[in-house]
Amino acid sequence: MKGALATPTVLEESKGWQFISSMRGSNLVLNGRDGAFDEWLVTPMTNFDDGSVNYIVSFALQNVQDTDPASDLSLSLVVSDADGNFSESGVVKTWTRDEIPQLYSIGELSAMPRE
């Protein structure tokens, strides 16, 4: 999916993500086009019921795309509302350029979808 985070956010079909499987494991890879990273990885919905349980989302990220060091590259975890829509108010964590692994490095990122 692709699109800019807004209220409401409009998602469009995209071919930016590729599934790669090899002897070392399976990965989802994002190929940014023209230096633009307005891409989304949409995962299956999880119902948190009454919110009494805190979950932690963790994933390994390998940076394989060199970007302009002066750019404001960031990565955000966004949760949808009850209707399945994404908006600016749904951002629960944003990782800045300094927190994203350096080129060709792998790092683990974690966040709680709800506090």
PDB file of C-alpha atoms in Angstrom:
ATOM      1  CA  MET A   1       0.000   0.000   0.000  1.00  0.00           C
ATOM      2  CA  LYS A   2       1.072   3.588  -0.411  1.00  0.00           C
ATOM      3  CA  GLY A   3      -0.163   6.999   0.628  1.00  0.00           C
ATOM      4  CA  ALA A   4       0.637   9.886   2.923  1.00  0.00           C
ATOM      5  CA  LEU A   5      -0.430   9.823   6.568  1.00  0.00           C
ATOM      6  CA  ALA A   6      -3.330  12.223   6.924  1.00  0.00           C
ATOM      7  CA  THR A   7      -6.775  12.457   8.469  1.00  0.00           C
ATOM      8  CA  PRO A   8      -8.214  10.441   6.838  1.00  0.00           C
ATOM      9  CA  THR A   9      -5.412   8.435   5.263  1.00  0.00           C
ATOM     10  CA  VAL A  10      -6.146   7.139   1.767  1.00  0.00           C
ATOM     11  CA  LEU A  11      -4.260   3.955   0.898  1.00  0.00           C
ATOM     12  CA  GLU A  12      -3.651   2.861  -2.684  1.00  0.00           C
ATOM     13  CA  GLU A  13      -2.363  -0.374  -4.160  1.00  0.00           C
ATOM     14  CA  SER A  14       1.409  -0.537  -4.480  1.00  0.00           C
ATOM     15  CA  LYS A  15       4.118  -2.935  -5.571  1.00  0.00           C
ATOM     16  CA  GLY A  16       6.718  -1.559  -3.177  1.00  0.00           C
ATOM     17  CA  TRP A  17       6.849  -4.567  -0.831  1.00  0.00           C
ATOM     18  CA  GLN A  18       8.368  -7.870  -1.946  1.00  0.00           C
ATOM     19  CA  PHE A  19       8.399 -11.184  -0.125  1.00  0.00           C
ATOM     20  CA  ILE A  20      11.823 -12.857  -0.311  1.00  0.00           C
ATOM     21  CA  SER A  21      12.555 -16.378   0.869  1.00  0.00           C
ATOM     22  CA  SER A  22      16.011 -17.908   1.048  1.00  0.00           C
ATOM     23  CA  MET A  23      18.072 -20.431   2.995  1.00  0.00           C
ATOM     24  CA  ARG A  24      18.617 -17.797   5.681  1.00  0.00           C
ATOM     25  CA  GLY A  25      14.922 -17.092   6.218  1.00  0.00           C
ATOM     26  CA  SER A  26      12.021 -15.090   4.887  1.00  0.00           C
ATOM     27  CA  ASN A  27      11.780 -11.330   4.723  1.00  0.00           C
ATOM     28  CA  LEU A  28       9.568  -8.513   3.565  1.00  0.00           C
ATOM     29  CA  VAL A  29      11.555  -5.937   1.644  1.00  0.00           C
ATOM     30  CA  LEU A  30      10.473  -2.406   0.794  1.00  0.00           C
ATOM     31  CA  ASN A  31      11.802  -0.939  -2.433  1.00  0.00           C
ATOM     32  CA  GLY A  32      11.414   2.826  -2.168  1.00  0.00           C
ATOM     33  CA  ARG A  33      10.821   4.535  -5.492  1.00  0.00           C
ATOM     34  CA  ASP A  34      12.527   7.833  -6.300  1.00  0.00           C
ATOM     35  CA  GLY A  35      13.606   8.204  -2.677  1.00  0.00           C
ATOM     36  CA  ALA A  36       9.960   8.360  -1.544  1.00  0.00           C
ATOM     37  CA  PHE A  37       9.003   6.197   1.402  1.00  0.00           C
ATOM     38  CA  ASP A  38       5.268   6.770   1.576  1.00  0.00           C
ATOM     39  CA  GLU A  39       4.730   3.021   1.703  1.00  0.00           C
ATOM     40  CA  TRP A  40       2.702   1.009   4.222  1.00  0.00           C
ATOM     41  CA  LEU A  41       2.968  -2.508   5.474  1.00  0.00           C
ATOM     42  CA  VAL A  42      -0.538  -3.344   6.655  1.00  0.00           C
ATOM     43  CA  THR A  43      -0.714  -6.285   9.047  1.00  0.00           C
ATOM     44  CA  PRO A  44      -3.764  -8.308  10.088  1.00  0.00           C
ATOM     45  CA  MET A  45      -6.073  -6.724  12.622  1.00  0.00           C
ATOM     46  CA  THR A  46      -5.674  -7.633  16.284  1.00  0.00           C
ATOM     47  CA  ASN A  47      -8.503  -7.019  18.704  1.00  0.00           C
ATOM     48  CA  PHE A  48      -7.202  -5.722  22.042  1.00  0.00           C
ATOM     49  CA  ASP A  49     -10.642  -6.124  23.650  1.00  0.00           C
ATOM     50  CA  ASP A  50     -10.767  -3.963  26.774  1.00  0.00           C
ATOM     51  CA  GLY A  51      -7.088  -2.984  26.587  1.00  0.00           C
ATOM     52  CA  SER A  52      -6.206  -4.707  29.847  1.00  0.00           C
ATOM     53  CA  VAL A  53      -3.253  -6.498  28.253  1.00  0.00           C
ATOM     54  CA  ASN A  54      -0.255  -4.562  26.959  1.00  0.00           C
ATOM     55  CA  TYR A  55       1.331  -6.063  23.878  1.00  0.00           C
ATOM     56  CA  ILE A  56       4.743  -5.279  22.439  1.00  0.00           C
ATOM     57  CA  VAL A  57       5.291  -5.219  18.686  1.00  0.00           C
ATOM     58  CA  SER A  58       8.879  -6.122  17.774  1.00  0.00           C
ATOM     59  CA  PHE A  59      10.458  -6.570  14.374  1.00  0.00           C
ATOM     60  CA  ALA A  60      13.905  -6.717  12.836  1.00  0.00           C
ATOM     61  CA  LEU A  61      14.654  -4.063  10.236  1.00  0.00           C
ATOM     62  CA  GLN A  62      17.541  -4.158   7.793  1.00  0.00           C
ATOM     63  CA  ASN A  63      18.333  -0.870   6.086  1.00  0.00           C
ATOM     64  CA  VAL A  64      19.304  -1.536   2.469  1.00  0.00           C
ATOM     65  CA  GLN A  65      18.421   1.843   0.965  1.00  0.00           C
ATOM     66  CA  ASP A  66      20.849   4.726   1.092  1.00  0.00           C
ATOM     67  CA  THR A  67      19.075   8.037   1.596  1.00  0.00           C
ATOM     68  CA  ASP A  68      20.123  11.635   1.824  1.00  0.00           C
ATOM     69  CA  PRO A  69      21.535  12.130   5.350  1.00  0.00           C
ATOM     70  CA  ALA A  70      19.846  15.530   5.503  1.00  0.00           C
ATOM     71  CA  SER A  71      16.384  14.068   4.851  1.00  0.00           C
ATOM     72  CA  ASP A  72      13.870  13.665   7.639  1.00  0.00           C
ATOM     73  CA  LEU A  73      13.601   9.894   7.237  1.00  0.00           C
ATOM     74  CA  SER A  74      11.449   8.321   9.930  1.00  0.00           C
ATOM     75  CA  LEU A  75       9.401   5.189  10.522  1.00  0.00           C
ATOM     76  CA  SER A  76       6.074   5.152  12.367  1.00  0.00           C
ATOM     77  CA  LEU A  77       3.837   2.528  13.912  1.00  0.00           C
ATOM     78  CA  VAL A  78       0.205   3.488  13.321  1.00  0.00           C
ATOM     79  CA  VAL A  79      -2.849   1.690  14.692  1.00  0.00           C
ATOM     80  CA  SER A  80      -6.276   1.906  13.129  1.00  0.00           C
ATOM     81  CA  ASP A  81      -9.444   3.114  14.779  1.00  0.00           C
ATOM     82  CA  ALA A  82     -12.489   0.909  15.432  1.00  0.00           C
ATOM     83  CA  ASP A  83     -13.554   1.256  11.791  1.00  0.00           C
ATOM     84  CA  GLY A  84     -10.146   0.155  10.451  1.00  0.00           C
ATOM     85  CA  ASN A  85      -9.114   3.640   9.298  1.00  0.00           C
ATOM     86  CA  PHE A  86      -5.650   5.129   9.811  1.00  0.00           C
ATOM     87  CA  SER A  87      -5.089   8.755  10.815  1.00  0.00           C
ATOM     88  CA  GLU A  88      -2.481  11.019  12.360  1.00  0.00           C
ATOM     89  CA  SER A  89      -3.957  10.437  15.815  1.00  0.00           C
ATOM     90  CA  GLY A  90      -3.182   6.712  15.458  1.00  0.00           C
ATOM     91  CA  VAL A  91       0.610   7.141  15.535  1.00  0.00           C
ATOM     92  CA  VAL A  92       1.839   5.349  18.663  1.00  0.00           C
ATOM     93  CA  LYS A  93       5.584   5.412  17.981  1.00  0.00           C
ATOM     94  CA  THR A  94       7.895   7.182  15.541  1.00  0.00           C
ATOM     95  CA  TRP A  95      11.524   6.204  15.064  1.00  0.00           C
ATOM     96  CA  THR A  96      13.853   8.945  13.835  1.00  0.00           C
ATOM     97  CA  ARG A  97      16.771   8.540  11.439  1.00  0.00           C
ATOM     98  CA  ASP A  98      19.141   8.075  14.397  1.00  0.00           C
ATOM     99  CA  GLU A  99      17.044   5.173  15.720  1.00  0.00           C
ATOM    100  CA  ILE A 100      16.738   3.357  12.371  1.00  0.00           C
ATOM    101  CA  PRO A 101      19.631   0.947  11.634  1.00  0.00           C
ATOM    102  CA  GLN A 102      22.429   2.334   9.522  1.00  0.00           C
ATOM    103  CA  LEU A 103      22.902   1.221   5.924  1.00  0.00           C
ATOM    104  CA  TYR A 104      23.220  -2.598   5.600  1.00  0.00           C
ATOM    105  CA  SER A 105      22.739  -3.062   9.341  1.00  0.00           C
ATOM    106  CA  ILE A 106      19.935  -4.928  11.092  1.00  0.00           C
ATOM    107  CA  GLY A 107      18.272  -3.607  14.221  1.00  0.00           C
ATOM    108  CA  GLU A 108      15.260  -4.553  16.308  1.00  0.00           C
ATOM    109  CA  LEU A 109      12.527  -1.994  16.808  1.00  0.00           C
ATOM    110  CA  SER A 110       9.832  -2.370  19.463  1.00  0.00           C
ATOM    111  CA  ALA A 111       6.800  -0.415  20.594  1.00  0.00           C
ATOM    112  CA  MET A 112       3.619  -0.826  22.561  1.00  0.00           C
ATOM    113  CA  PRO A 113       0.494  -0.286  20.440  1.00  0.00           C
ATOM    114  CA  ARG A 114      -1.287   0.899  23.587  1.00  0.00           C
ATOM    115  CA  GLU A 115      -0.044   2.400  26.797  1.00  0.00           C
TER     116      GLU A 115
END
